[in-house]
Amino acid sequence: MKHSKSIALIAAGLVAGIVLGSVGLAAAAPATTATGTPAPQASGVLGACIGLGQAIRGAGGRLIDVLADLTGLSAADIQAKRAAGESIADIAKAEGVDPDDVVAKALEARKALLDQKVADGTITQEQADAAYAQMKERLTERVTTTATGRPSWAGQGQGAGRGAGRGGNGAGFCGACTGTTATQ
């Protein structure tokens, strides 16, 4: 009889755990719209984690890509100059390009991506505006720094299972939540 009670208590505990776990997951799951797509996040930009890292790279929106486009230098040449201690602004000036133009063009590419996220219903206009403001602040700072690698505000880069904390497509660097790439 003791054995039957023990099995019954264990079974009841497992059922309770499954039920409570399911309720917890359901409460944490994002809401969906009538079309079944995820509803825009209500919290601020940092809560949105809009994952623009790879999109920014693909759109040529990294500072290094924009500088290469404006100067004709290769990304590898720019990376070598960065590794030698030059900032994006230093390289731009040496090549006759205004560093503000580099930031403006990078922001233009990023704004187009944010606008698309708003049009898709992935984020709200308020989140896009906040993300853009944060990107502007960070890119303006980043263009003049000689530090290389991930900035302190870039997060751990562990998004989408790639990168394992070493520059993946991660939460951490779109300039808003988290999400762009390690080399700007």
PDB file of N, CA, C and O in Angstrom, residues 20-98:
ATOM      1  N   LEU A  20       1.565  23.332 -14.336  1.00  0.00           N
ATOM      2  CA  LEU A  20       2.083  24.649 -13.940  1.00  0.00           C
ATOM      3  C   LEU A  20       3.136  25.145 -14.929  1.00  0.00           C
ATOM      4  O   LEU A  20       3.182  26.331 -15.245  1.00  0.00           O
ATOM      5  N   GLY A  21       3.960  24.253 -15.421  1.00  0.00           N
ATOM      6  CA  GLY A  21       4.953  24.648 -16.421  1.00  0.00           C
ATOM      7  C   GLY A  21       4.306  25.129 -17.702  1.00  0.00           C
ATOM      8  O   GLY A  21       4.737  26.104 -18.305  1.00  0.00           O
ATOM      9  N   SER A  22       3.256  24.453 -18.125  1.00  0.00           N
ATOM     10  CA  SER A  22       2.543  24.864 -19.341  1.00  0.00           C
ATOM     11  C   SER A  22       1.904  26.222 -19.166  1.00  0.00           C
ATOM     12  O   SER A  22       1.935  27.053 -20.070  1.00  0.00           O
ATOM     13  N   VAL A  23       1.340  26.456 -18.000  1.00  0.00           N
ATOM     14  CA  VAL A  23       0.725  27.757 -17.723  1.00  0.00           C
ATOM     15  C   VAL A  23       1.789  28.841 -17.732  1.00  0.00           C
ATOM     16  O   VAL A  23       1.606  29.917 -18.308  1.00  0.00           O
ATOM     17  N   GLY A  24       2.931  28.552 -17.131  1.00  0.00           N
ATOM     18  CA  GLY A  24       4.026  29.526 -17.121  1.00  0.00           C
ATOM     19  C   GLY A  24       4.525  29.841 -18.513  1.00  0.00           C
ATOM     20  O   GLY A  24       4.780  30.993 -18.852  1.00  0.00           O
ATOM     21  N   LEU A  25       4.686  28.826 -19.341  1.00  0.00           N
ATOM     22  CA  LEU A  25       5.123  29.054 -20.717  1.00  0.00           C
ATOM     23  C   LEU A  25       4.092  29.829 -21.513  1.00  0.00           C
ATOM     24  O   LEU A  25       4.430  30.704 -22.301  1.00  0.00           O
ATOM     25  N   ALA A  26       2.836  29.506 -21.316  1.00  0.00           N
ATOM     26  CA  ALA A  26       1.780  30.217 -22.038  1.00  0.00           C
ATOM     27  C   ALA A  26       1.755  31.681 -21.650  1.00  0.00           C
ATOM     28  O   ALA A  26       1.553  32.558 -22.492  1.00  0.00           O
ATOM     29  N   ALA A  27       1.975  31.960 -20.385  1.00  0.00           N
ATOM     30  CA  ALA A  27       1.972  33.349 -19.924  1.00  0.00           C
ATOM     31  C   ALA A  27       3.166  34.108 -20.478  1.00  0.00           C
ATOM     32  O   ALA A  27       3.087  35.301 -20.747  1.00  0.00           O
ATOM     33  N   ALA A  28       4.290  33.427 -20.670  1.00  0.00           N
ATOM     34  CA  ALA A  28       5.495  34.075 -21.166  1.00  0.00           C
ATOM     35  C   ALA A  28       5.526  34.192 -22.685  1.00  0.00           C
ATOM     36  O   ALA A  28       6.289  34.956 -23.235  1.00  0.00           O
ATOM     37  N   ALA A  29       4.697  33.432 -23.367  1.00  0.00           N
ATOM     38  CA  ALA A  29       4.698  33.443 -24.829  1.00  0.00           C
ATOM     39  C   ALA A  29       4.171  34.773 -25.347  1.00  0.00           C
ATOM     40  O   ALA A  29       3.254  35.352 -24.785  1.00  0.00           O
ATOM     41  N   PRO A  30       4.760  35.290 -26.440  1.00  0.00           N
ATOM     42  CA  PRO A  30       4.270  36.547 -26.995  1.00  0.00           C
ATOM     43  C   PRO A  30       2.864  36.368 -27.569  1.00  0.00           C
ATOM     44  O   PRO A  30       2.521  35.312 -28.081  1.00  0.00           O
ATOM     45  N   ALA A  31       2.113  37.424 -27.463  1.00  0.00           N
ATOM     46  CA  ALA A  31       0.768  37.401 -28.037  1.00  0.00           C
ATOM     47  C   ALA A  31       0.874  37.403 -29.553  1.00  0.00           C
ATOM     48  O   ALA A  31       1.869  37.809 -30.124  1.00  0.00           O
ATOM     49  N   THR A  32      -0.166  36.945 -30.214  1.00  0.00           N
ATOM     50  CA  THR A  32      -0.173  36.980 -31.674  1.00  0.00           C
ATOM     51  C   THR A  32      -1.330  37.840 -32.144  1.00  0.00           C
ATOM     52  O   THR A  32      -2.299  38.052 -31.434  1.00  0.00           O
ATOM     53  N   THR A  33      -1.206  38.317 -33.349  1.00  0.00           N
ATOM     54  CA  THR A  33      -2.265  39.118 -33.937  1.00  0.00           C
ATOM     55  C   THR A  33      -3.312  38.182 -34.517  1.00  0.00           C
ATOM     56  O   THR A  33      -3.140  36.971 -34.522  1.00  0.00           O
ATOM     57  N   ALA A  34      -4.361  38.746 -35.075  1.00  0.00           N
ATOM     58  CA  ALA A  34      -5.431  37.947 -35.668  1.00  0.00           C
ATOM     59  C   ALA A  34      -4.912  37.116 -36.843  1.00  0.00           C
ATOM     60  O   ALA A  34      -5.451  36.070 -37.154  1.00  0.00           O
ATOM     61  N   THR A  35      -3.830  37.573 -37.466  1.00  0.00           N
ATOM     62  CA  THR A  35      -3.272  36.830 -38.598  1.00  0.00           C
ATOM     63  C   THR A  35      -2.313  35.744 -38.150  1.00  0.00           C
ATOM     64  O   THR A  35      -1.785  35.012 -38.972  1.00  0.00           O
ATOM     65  N   GLY A  36      -2.095  35.657 -36.842  1.00  0.00           N
ATOM     66  CA  GLY A  36      -1.205  34.624 -36.323  1.00  0.00           C
ATOM     67  C   GLY A  36       0.244  35.049 -36.232  1.00  0.00           C
ATOM     68  O   GLY A  36       1.094  34.296 -35.805  1.00  0.00           O
ATOM     69  N   THR A  37       0.555  36.291 -36.629  1.00  0.00           N
ATOM     70  CA  THR A  37       1.931  36.767 -36.527  1.00  0.00           C
ATOM     71  C   THR A  37       2.149  37.337 -35.135  1.00  0.00           C
ATOM     72  O   THR A  37       1.204  37.815 -34.500  1.00  0.00           O
ATOM     73  N   PRO A  38       3.380  37.301 -34.635  1.00  0.00           N
ATOM     74  CA  PRO A  38       3.626  37.841 -33.301  1.00  0.00           C
ATOM     75  C   PRO A  38       3.254  39.314 -33.227  1.00  0.00           C
ATOM     76  O   PRO A  38       3.521  40.078 -34.145  1.00  0.00           O
ATOM     77  N   ALA A  39       2.626  39.681 -32.138  1.00  0.00           N
ATOM     78  CA  ALA A  39       2.264  41.078 -31.927  1.00  0.00           C
ATOM     79  C   ALA A  39       3.512  41.862 -31.562  1.00  0.00           C
ATOM     80  O   ALA A  39       4.441  41.326 -30.971  1.00  0.00           O
ATOM     81  N   PRO A  40       3.573  43.139 -31.905  1.00  0.00           N
ATOM     82  CA  PRO A  40       4.708  43.951 -31.515  1.00  0.00           C
ATOM     83  C   PRO A  40       4.849  43.963 -29.992  1.00  0.00           C
ATOM     84  O   PRO A  40       3.866  43.956 -29.276  1.00  0.00           O
ATOM     85  N   GLN A  41       6.077  43.979 -29.544  1.00  0.00           N
ATOM     86  CA  GLN A  41       6.352  44.002 -28.112  1.00  0.00           C
ATOM     87  C   GLN A  41       5.914  45.338 -27.535  1.00  0.00           C
ATOM     88  O   GLN A  41       6.117  46.375 -28.128  1.00  0.00           O
ATOM     89  N   ALA A  42       5.338  45.307 -26.357  1.00  0.00           N
ATOM     90  CA  ALA A  42       4.866  46.526 -25.722  1.00  0.00           C
ATOM     91  C   ALA A  42       5.968  47.230 -24.965  1.00  0.00           C
ATOM     92  O   ALA A  42       5.936  48.423 -24.789  1.00  0.00           O
ATOM     93  N   SER A  43       6.966  46.489 -24.507  1.00  0.00           N
ATOM     94  CA  SER A  43       8.020  47.115 -23.726  1.00  0.00           C
ATOM     95  C   SER A  43       8.947  47.883 -24.639  1.00  0.00           C
ATOM     96  O   SER A  43       8.837  47.841 -25.845  1.00  0.00           O
ATOM     97  N   GLY A  44       9.912  48.545 -24.051  1.00  0.00           N
ATOM     98  CA  GLY A  44      10.807  49.390 -24.809  1.00  0.00           C
ATOM     99  C   GLY A  44      11.651  48.625 -25.799  1.00  0.00           C
ATOM    100  O   GLY A  44      11.558  47.421 -25.956  1.00  0.00           O
ATOM    101  N   VAL A  45      12.517  49.363 -26.453  1.00  0.00           N
ATOM    102  CA  VAL A  45      13.369  48.822 -27.489  1.00  0.00           C
ATOM    103  C   VAL A  45      14.195  47.652 -26.984  1.00  0.00           C
ATOM    104  O   VAL A  45      14.349  46.663 -27.665  1.00  0.00           O
ATOM    105  N   LEU A  46      14.711  47.758 -25.788  1.00  0.00           N
ATOM    106  CA  LEU A  46      15.555  46.689 -25.295  1.00  0.00           C
ATOM    107  C   LEU A  46      14.785  45.391 -25.141  1.00  0.00           C
ATOM    108  O   LEU A  46      15.344  44.323 -25.279  1.00  0.00           O
ATOM    109  N   GLY A  47      13.496  45.472 -24.882  1.00  0.00           N
ATOM    110  CA  GLY A  47      12.686  44.275 -24.763  1.00  0.00           C
ATOM    111  C   GLY A  47      12.300  43.691 -26.111  1.00  0.00           C
ATOM    112  O   GLY A  47      11.910  42.544 -26.213  1.00  0.00           O
ATOM    113  N   ALA A  48      12.430  44.461 -27.157  1.00  0.00           N
ATOM    114  CA  ALA A  48      11.984  44.009 -28.471  1.00  0.00           C
ATOM    115  C   ALA A  48      12.926  42.970 -29.066  1.00  0.00           C
ATOM    116  O   ALA A  48      12.496  42.050 -29.734  1.00  0.00           O
ATOM    117  N   CYS A  49      14.222  43.133 -28.832  1.00  0.00           N
ATOM    118  CA  CYS A  49      15.221  42.222 -29.399  1.00  0.00           C
ATOM    119  C   CYS A  49      14.884  41.920 -30.847  1.00  0.00           C
ATOM    120  O   CYS A  49      14.553  40.800 -31.215  1.00  0.00           O
ATOM    121  N   ILE A  50      14.967  42.927 -31.644  1.00  0.00           N
ATOM    122  CA  ILE A  50      14.490  42.847 -33.011  1.00  0.00           C
ATOM    123  C   ILE A  50      15.460  42.171 -33.964  1.00  0.00           C
ATOM    124  O   ILE A  50      15.149  41.990 -35.121  1.00  0.00           O
ATOM    125  N   GLY A  51      16.610  41.784 -33.489  1.00  0.00           N
ATOM    126  CA  GLY A  51      17.521  40.951 -34.263  1.00  0.00           C
ATOM    127  C   GLY A  51      17.931  41.496 -35.609  1.00  0.00           C
ATOM    128  O   GLY A  51      17.756  40.837 -36.616  1.00  0.00           O
ATOM    129  N   LEU A  52      18.506  42.670 -35.654  1.00  0.00           N
ATOM    130  CA  LEU A  52      18.906  43.263 -36.921  1.00  0.00           C
ATOM    131  C   LEU A  52      20.346  42.965 -37.308  1.00  0.00           C
ATOM    132  O   LEU A  52      20.776  43.371 -38.376  1.00  0.00           O
ATOM    133  N   GLY A  53      21.075  42.267 -36.461  1.00  0.00           N
ATOM    134  CA  GLY A  53      22.504  42.060 -36.700  1.00  0.00           C
ATOM    135  C   GLY A  53      22.844  41.589 -38.097  1.00  0.00           C
ATOM    136  O   GLY A  53      23.596  42.224 -38.829  1.00  0.00           O
ATOM    137  N   GLN A  54      22.312  40.467 -38.500  1.00  0.00           N
ATOM    138  CA  GLN A  54      22.608  39.933 -39.827  1.00  0.00           C
ATOM    139  C   GLN A  54      22.007  40.796 -40.921  1.00  0.00           C
ATOM    140  O   GLN A  54      22.591  40.937 -41.995  1.00  0.00           O
ATOM    141  N   ALA A  55      20.845  41.369 -40.656  1.00  0.00           N
ATOM    142  CA  ALA A  55      20.215  42.222 -41.664  1.00  0.00           C
ATOM    143  C   ALA A  55      21.066  43.461 -41.936  1.00  0.00           C
ATOM    144  O   ALA A  55      21.210  43.879 -43.088  1.00  0.00           O
ATOM    145  N   ILE A  56      21.627  44.046 -40.886  1.00  0.00           N
ATOM    146  CA  ILE A  56      22.483  45.228 -41.051  1.00  0.00           C
ATOM    147  C   ILE A  56      23.718  44.858 -41.860  1.00  0.00           C
ATOM    148  O   ILE A  56      24.126  45.573 -42.765  1.00  0.00           O
ATOM    149  N   ARG A  57      24.286  43.727 -41.541  1.00  0.00           N
ATOM    150  CA  ARG A  57      25.459  43.258 -42.284  1.00  0.00           C
ATOM    151  C   ARG A  57      25.096  43.035 -43.753  1.00  0.00           C
ATOM    152  O   ARG A  57      25.810  43.470 -44.657  1.00  0.00           O
ATOM    153  N   GLY A  58      23.973  42.371 -43.990  1.00  0.00           N
ATOM    154  CA  GLY A  58      23.543  42.087 -45.354  1.00  0.00           C
ATOM    155  C   GLY A  58      23.210  43.335 -46.156  1.00  0.00           C
ATOM    156  O   GLY A  58      23.382  43.372 -47.367  1.00  0.00           O
ATOM    157  N   ALA A  59      22.737  44.367 -45.464  1.00  0.00           N
ATOM    158  CA  ALA A  59      22.373  45.617 -46.130  1.00  0.00           C
ATOM    159  C   ALA A  59      23.565  46.547 -46.303  1.00  0.00           C
ATOM    160  O   ALA A  59      23.424  47.642 -46.842  1.00  0.00           O
ATOM    161  N   GLY A  60      24.735  46.122 -45.840  1.00  0.00           N
ATOM    162  CA  GLY A  60      25.915  46.983 -45.939  1.00  0.00           C
ATOM    163  C   GLY A  60      25.846  48.149 -44.983  1.00  0.00           C
ATOM    164  O   GLY A  60      26.429  49.197 -45.241  1.00  0.00           O
ATOM    165  N   GLY A  61      25.168  47.965 -43.854  1.00  0.00           N
ATOM    166  CA  GLY A  61      24.972  49.049 -42.898  1.00  0.00           C
ATOM    167  C   GLY A  61      25.990  49.151 -41.785  1.00  0.00           C
ATOM    168  O   GLY A  61      25.872  49.995 -40.915  1.00  0.00           O
ATOM    169  N   ARG A  62      27.000  48.276 -41.799  1.00  0.00           N
ATOM    170  CA  ARG A  62      28.058  48.413 -40.794  1.00  0.00           C
ATOM    171  C   ARG A  62      28.927  49.602 -41.172  1.00  0.00           C
ATOM    172  O   ARG A  62      29.089  49.931 -42.353  1.00  0.00           O
ATOM    173  N   LEU A  63      29.521  50.252 -40.193  1.00  0.00           N
ATOM    174  CA  LEU A  63      30.386  51.392 -40.472  1.00  0.00           C
ATOM    175  C   LEU A  63      31.518  51.010 -41.422  1.00  0.00           C
ATOM    176  O   LEU A  63      31.857  51.770 -42.333  1.00  0.00           O
ATOM    177  N   ILE A  64      32.069  49.847 -41.206  1.00  0.00           N
ATOM    178  CA  ILE A  64      33.180  49.404 -42.052  1.00  0.00           C
ATOM    179  C   ILE A  64      32.732  49.219 -43.510  1.00  0.00           C
ATOM    180  O   ILE A  64      33.458  49.560 -44.440  1.00  0.00           O
ATOM    181  N   ASP A  65      31.530  48.717 -43.713  1.00  0.00           N
ATOM    182  CA  ASP A  65      31.003  48.531 -45.071  1.00  0.00           C
ATOM    183  C   ASP A  65      30.728  49.877 -45.738  1.00  0.00           C
ATOM    184  O   ASP A  65      31.021  50.068 -46.925  1.00  0.00           O
ATOM    185  N   VAL A  66      30.142  50.777 -44.984  1.00  0.00           N
ATOM    186  CA  VAL A  66      29.840  52.109 -45.521  1.00  0.00           C
ATOM    187  C   VAL A  66      31.135  52.830 -45.881  1.00  0.00           C
ATOM    188  O   VAL A  66      31.252  53.425 -46.964  1.00  0.00           O
ATOM    189  N   LEU A  67      32.125  52.755 -44.999  1.00  0.00           N
ATOM    190  CA  LEU A  67      33.406  53.401 -45.268  1.00  0.00           C
ATOM    191  C   LEU A  67      34.069  52.809 -46.510  1.00  0.00           C
ATOM    192  O   LEU A  67      34.611  53.543 -47.338  1.00  0.00           O
ATOM    193  N   ALA A  68      33.990  51.502 -46.653  1.00  0.00           N
ATOM    194  CA  ALA A  68      34.552  50.863 -47.847  1.00  0.00           C
ATOM    195  C   ALA A  68      33.855  51.373 -49.109  1.00  0.00           C
ATOM    196  O   ALA A  68      34.504  51.680 -50.109  1.00  0.00           O
ATOM    197  N   ASP A  69      32.542  51.490 -49.039  1.00  0.00           N
ATOM    198  CA  ASP A  69      31.767  51.973 -50.179  1.00  0.00           C
ATOM    199  C   ASP A  69      32.121  53.419 -50.528  1.00  0.00           C
ATOM    200  O   ASP A  69      32.252  53.768 -51.700  1.00  0.00           O
ATOM    201  N   LEU A  70      32.297  54.255 -49.510  1.00  0.00           N
ATOM    202  CA  LEU A  70      32.567  55.675 -49.746  1.00  0.00           C
ATOM    203  C   LEU A  70      34.013  55.957 -50.161  1.00  0.00           C
ATOM    204  O   LEU A  70      34.281  56.969 -50.813  1.00  0.00           O
ATOM    205  N   THR A  71      34.943  55.079 -49.781  1.00  0.00           N
ATOM    206  CA  THR A  71      36.359  55.347 -50.054  1.00  0.00           C
ATOM    207  C   THR A  71      36.948  54.475 -51.150  1.00  0.00           C
ATOM    208  O   THR A  71      38.004  54.808 -51.694  1.00  0.00           O
ATOM    209  N   GLY A  72      36.333  53.344 -51.427  1.00  0.00           N
ATOM    210  CA  GLY A  72      36.916  52.410 -52.382  1.00  0.00           C
ATOM    211  C   GLY A  72      37.908  51.452 -51.740  1.00  0.00           C
ATOM    212  O   GLY A  72      38.448  50.568 -52.405  1.00  0.00           O
ATOM    213  N   LEU A  73      38.185  51.630 -50.458  1.00  0.00           N
ATOM    214  CA  LEU A  73      39.049  50.685 -49.747  1.00  0.00           C
ATOM    215  C   LEU A  73      38.291  49.381 -49.545  1.00  0.00           C
ATOM    216  O   LEU A  73      37.063  49.365 -49.496  1.00  0.00           O
ATOM    217  N   SER A  74      39.016  48.303 -49.381  1.00  0.00           N
ATOM    218  CA  SER A  74      38.352  47.033 -49.076  1.00  0.00           C
ATOM    219  C   SER A  74      38.072  46.971 -47.576  1.00  0.00           C
ATOM    220  O   SER A  74      38.735  47.645 -46.772  1.00  0.00           O
ATOM    221  N   ALA A  75      37.113  46.149 -47.214  1.00  0.00           N
ATOM    222  CA  ALA A  75      36.813  45.949 -45.795  1.00  0.00           C
ATOM    223  C   ALA A  75      38.038  45.410 -45.076  1.00  0.00           C
ATOM    224  O   ALA A  75      38.317  45.784 -43.935  1.00  0.00           O
ATOM    225  N   ALA A  76      38.805  44.555 -45.731  1.00  0.00           N
ATOM    226  CA  ALA A  76      40.020  43.995 -45.126  1.00  0.00           C
ATOM    227  C   ALA A  76      41.048  45.090 -44.849  1.00  0.00           C
ATOM    228  O   ALA A  76      41.709  45.091 -43.799  1.00  0.00           O
ATOM    229  N   ASP A  77      41.196  46.042 -45.793  1.00  0.00           N
ATOM    230  CA  ASP A  77      42.124  47.162 -45.583  1.00  0.00           C
ATOM    231  C   ASP A  77      41.683  48.003 -44.391  1.00  0.00           C
ATOM    232  O   ASP A  77      42.510  48.416 -43.569  1.00  0.00           O
ATOM    233  N   ILE A  78      40.394  48.250 -44.316  1.00  0.00           N
ATOM    234  CA  ILE A  78      39.871  49.054 -43.213  1.00  0.00           C
ATOM    235  C   ILE A  78      40.062  48.312 -41.896  1.00  0.00           C
ATOM    236  O   ILE A  78      40.480  48.910 -40.896  1.00  0.00           O
ATOM    237  N   GLN A  79      39.809  47.024 -41.884  1.00  0.00           N
ATOM    238  CA  GLN A  79      39.998  46.242 -40.665  1.00  0.00           C
ATOM    239  C   GLN A  79      41.459  46.270 -40.228  1.00  0.00           C
ATOM    240  O   GLN A  79      41.755  46.356 -39.032  1.00  0.00           O
ATOM    241  N   ALA A  80      42.375  46.210 -41.177  1.00  0.00           N
ATOM    242  CA  ALA A  80      43.801  46.267 -40.848  1.00  0.00           C
ATOM    243  C   ALA A  80      44.156  47.624 -40.236  1.00  0.00           C
ATOM    244  O   ALA A  80      44.902  47.699 -39.250  1.00  0.00           O
ATOM    245  N   LYS A  81      43.614  48.684 -40.808  1.00  0.00           N
ATOM    246  CA  LYS A  81      43.865  50.022 -40.260  1.00  0.00           C
ATOM    247  C   LYS A  81      43.256  50.155 -38.864  1.00  0.00           C
ATOM    248  O   LYS A  81      43.850  50.765 -37.975  1.00  0.00           O
ATOM    249  N   ARG A  82      42.089  49.561 -38.672  1.00  0.00           N
ATOM    250  CA  ARG A  82      41.451  49.578 -37.348  1.00  0.00           C
ATOM    251  C   ARG A  82      42.302  48.828 -36.336  1.00  0.00           C
ATOM    252  O   ARG A  82      42.513  49.279 -35.226  1.00  0.00           O
ATOM    253  N   ALA A  83      42.833  47.681 -36.758  1.00  0.00           N
ATOM    254  CA  ALA A  83      43.677  46.872 -35.866  1.00  0.00           C
ATOM    255  C   ALA A  83      44.961  47.619 -35.510  1.00  0.00           C
ATOM    256  O   ALA A  83      45.525  47.417 -34.435  1.00  0.00           O
ATOM    257  N   ALA A  84      45.403  48.509 -36.408  1.00  0.00           N
ATOM    258  CA  ALA A  84      46.603  49.304 -36.158  1.00  0.00           C
ATOM    259  C   ALA A  84      46.323  50.524 -35.288  1.00  0.00           C
ATOM    260  O   ALA A  84      47.230  51.307 -34.999  1.00  0.00           O
ATOM    261  N   GLY A  85      45.065  50.709 -34.885  1.00  0.00           N
ATOM    262  CA  GLY A  85      44.753  51.786 -33.951  1.00  0.00           C
ATOM    263  C   GLY A  85      44.038  52.988 -34.530  1.00  0.00           C
ATOM    264  O   GLY A  85      43.837  53.980 -33.840  1.00  0.00           O
ATOM    265  N   GLU A  86      43.613  52.921 -35.786  1.00  0.00           N
ATOM    266  CA  GLU A  86      42.896  54.042 -36.383  1.00  0.00           C
ATOM    267  C   GLU A  86      41.390  53.874 -36.176  1.00  0.00           C
ATOM    268  O   GLU A  86      40.870  52.768 -36.195  1.00  0.00           O
ATOM    269  N   SER A  87      40.717  54.988 -36.002  1.00  0.00           N
ATOM    270  CA  SER A  87      39.255  54.961 -35.897  1.00  0.00           C
ATOM    271  C   SER A  87      38.660  55.035 -37.301  1.00  0.00           C
ATOM    272  O   SER A  87      39.356  55.361 -38.269  1.00  0.00           O
ATOM    273  N   ILE A  88      37.381  54.764 -37.381  1.00  0.00           N
ATOM    274  CA  ILE A  88      36.670  54.923 -38.659  1.00  0.00           C
ATOM    275  C   ILE A  88      36.790  56.381 -39.115  1.00  0.00           C
ATOM    276  O   ILE A  88      37.020  56.660 -40.297  1.00  0.00           O
ATOM    277  N   ALA A  89      36.661  57.315 -38.177  1.00  0.00           N
ATOM    278  CA  ALA A  89      36.772  58.743 -38.504  1.00  0.00           C
ATOM    279  C   ALA A  89      38.159  59.071 -39.044  1.00  0.00           C
ATOM    280  O   ALA A  89      38.284  59.828 -40.019  1.00  0.00           O
ATOM    281  N   ASP A  90      39.208  58.516 -38.433  1.00  0.00           N
ATOM    282  CA  ASP A  90      40.578  58.755 -38.903  1.00  0.00           C
ATOM    283  C   ASP A  90      40.751  58.275 -40.345  1.00  0.00           C
ATOM    284  O   ASP A  90      41.305  58.987 -41.185  1.00  0.00           O
ATOM    285  N   ILE A  91      40.274  57.088 -40.613  1.00  0.00           N
ATOM    286  CA  ILE A  91      40.408  56.501 -41.949  1.00  0.00           C
ATOM    287  C   ILE A  91      39.603  57.321 -42.961  1.00  0.00           C
ATOM    288  O   ILE A  91      40.079  57.621 -44.056  1.00  0.00           O
ATOM    289  N   ALA A  92      38.392  57.693 -42.572  1.00  0.00           N
ATOM    290  CA  ALA A  92      37.544  58.481 -43.464  1.00  0.00           C
ATOM    291  C   ALA A  92      38.214  59.805 -43.822  1.00  0.00           C
ATOM    292  O   ALA A  92      38.303  60.163 -45.014  1.00  0.00           O
ATOM    293  N   LYS A  93      38.693  60.513 -42.823  1.00  0.00           N
ATOM    294  CA  LYS A  93      39.350  61.808 -43.065  1.00  0.00           C
ATOM    295  C   LYS A  93      40.564  61.651 -43.969  1.00  0.00           C
ATOM    296  O   LYS A  93      40.780  62.467 -44.880  1.00  0.00           O
ATOM    297  N   ALA A  94      41.366  60.610 -43.728  1.00  0.00           N
ATOM    298  CA  ALA A  94      42.559  60.378 -44.549  1.00  0.00           C
ATOM    299  C   ALA A  94      42.194  60.096 -46.002  1.00  0.00           C
ATOM    300  O   ALA A  94      42.978  60.365 -46.910  1.00  0.00           O
ATOM    301  N   GLU A  95      40.986  59.592 -46.223  1.00  0.00           N
ATOM    302  CA  GLU A  95      40.520  59.278 -47.576  1.00  0.00           C
ATOM    303  C   GLU A  95      39.633  60.377 -48.157  1.00  0.00           C
ATOM    304  O   GLU A  95      39.009  60.193 -49.202  1.00  0.00           O
ATOM    305  N   GLY A  96      39.540  61.520 -47.457  1.00  0.00           N
ATOM    306  CA  GLY A  96      38.754  62.644 -47.954  1.00  0.00           C
ATOM    307  C   GLY A  96      37.255  62.501 -47.772  1.00  0.00           C
ATOM    308  O   GLY A  96      36.474  63.111 -48.508  1.00  0.00           O
ATOM    309  N   VAL A  97      36.835  61.702 -46.804  1.00  0.00           N
ATOM    310  CA  VAL A  97      35.410  61.484 -46.532  1.00  0.00           C
ATOM    311  C   VAL A  97      35.078  62.047 -45.161  1.00  0.00           C
ATOM    312  O   VAL A  97      35.821  61.849 -44.201  1.00  0.00           O
ATOM    313  N   ASP A  98      33.968  62.745 -45.067  1.00  0.00           N
ATOM    314  CA  ASP A  98      33.504  63.284 -43.792  1.00  0.00           C
ATOM    315  C   ASP A  98      32.958  62.133 -42.935  1.00  0.00           C
ATOM    316  O   ASP A  98      32.075  61.397 -43.387  1.00  0.00           O
TER     317      ASP A  98
END
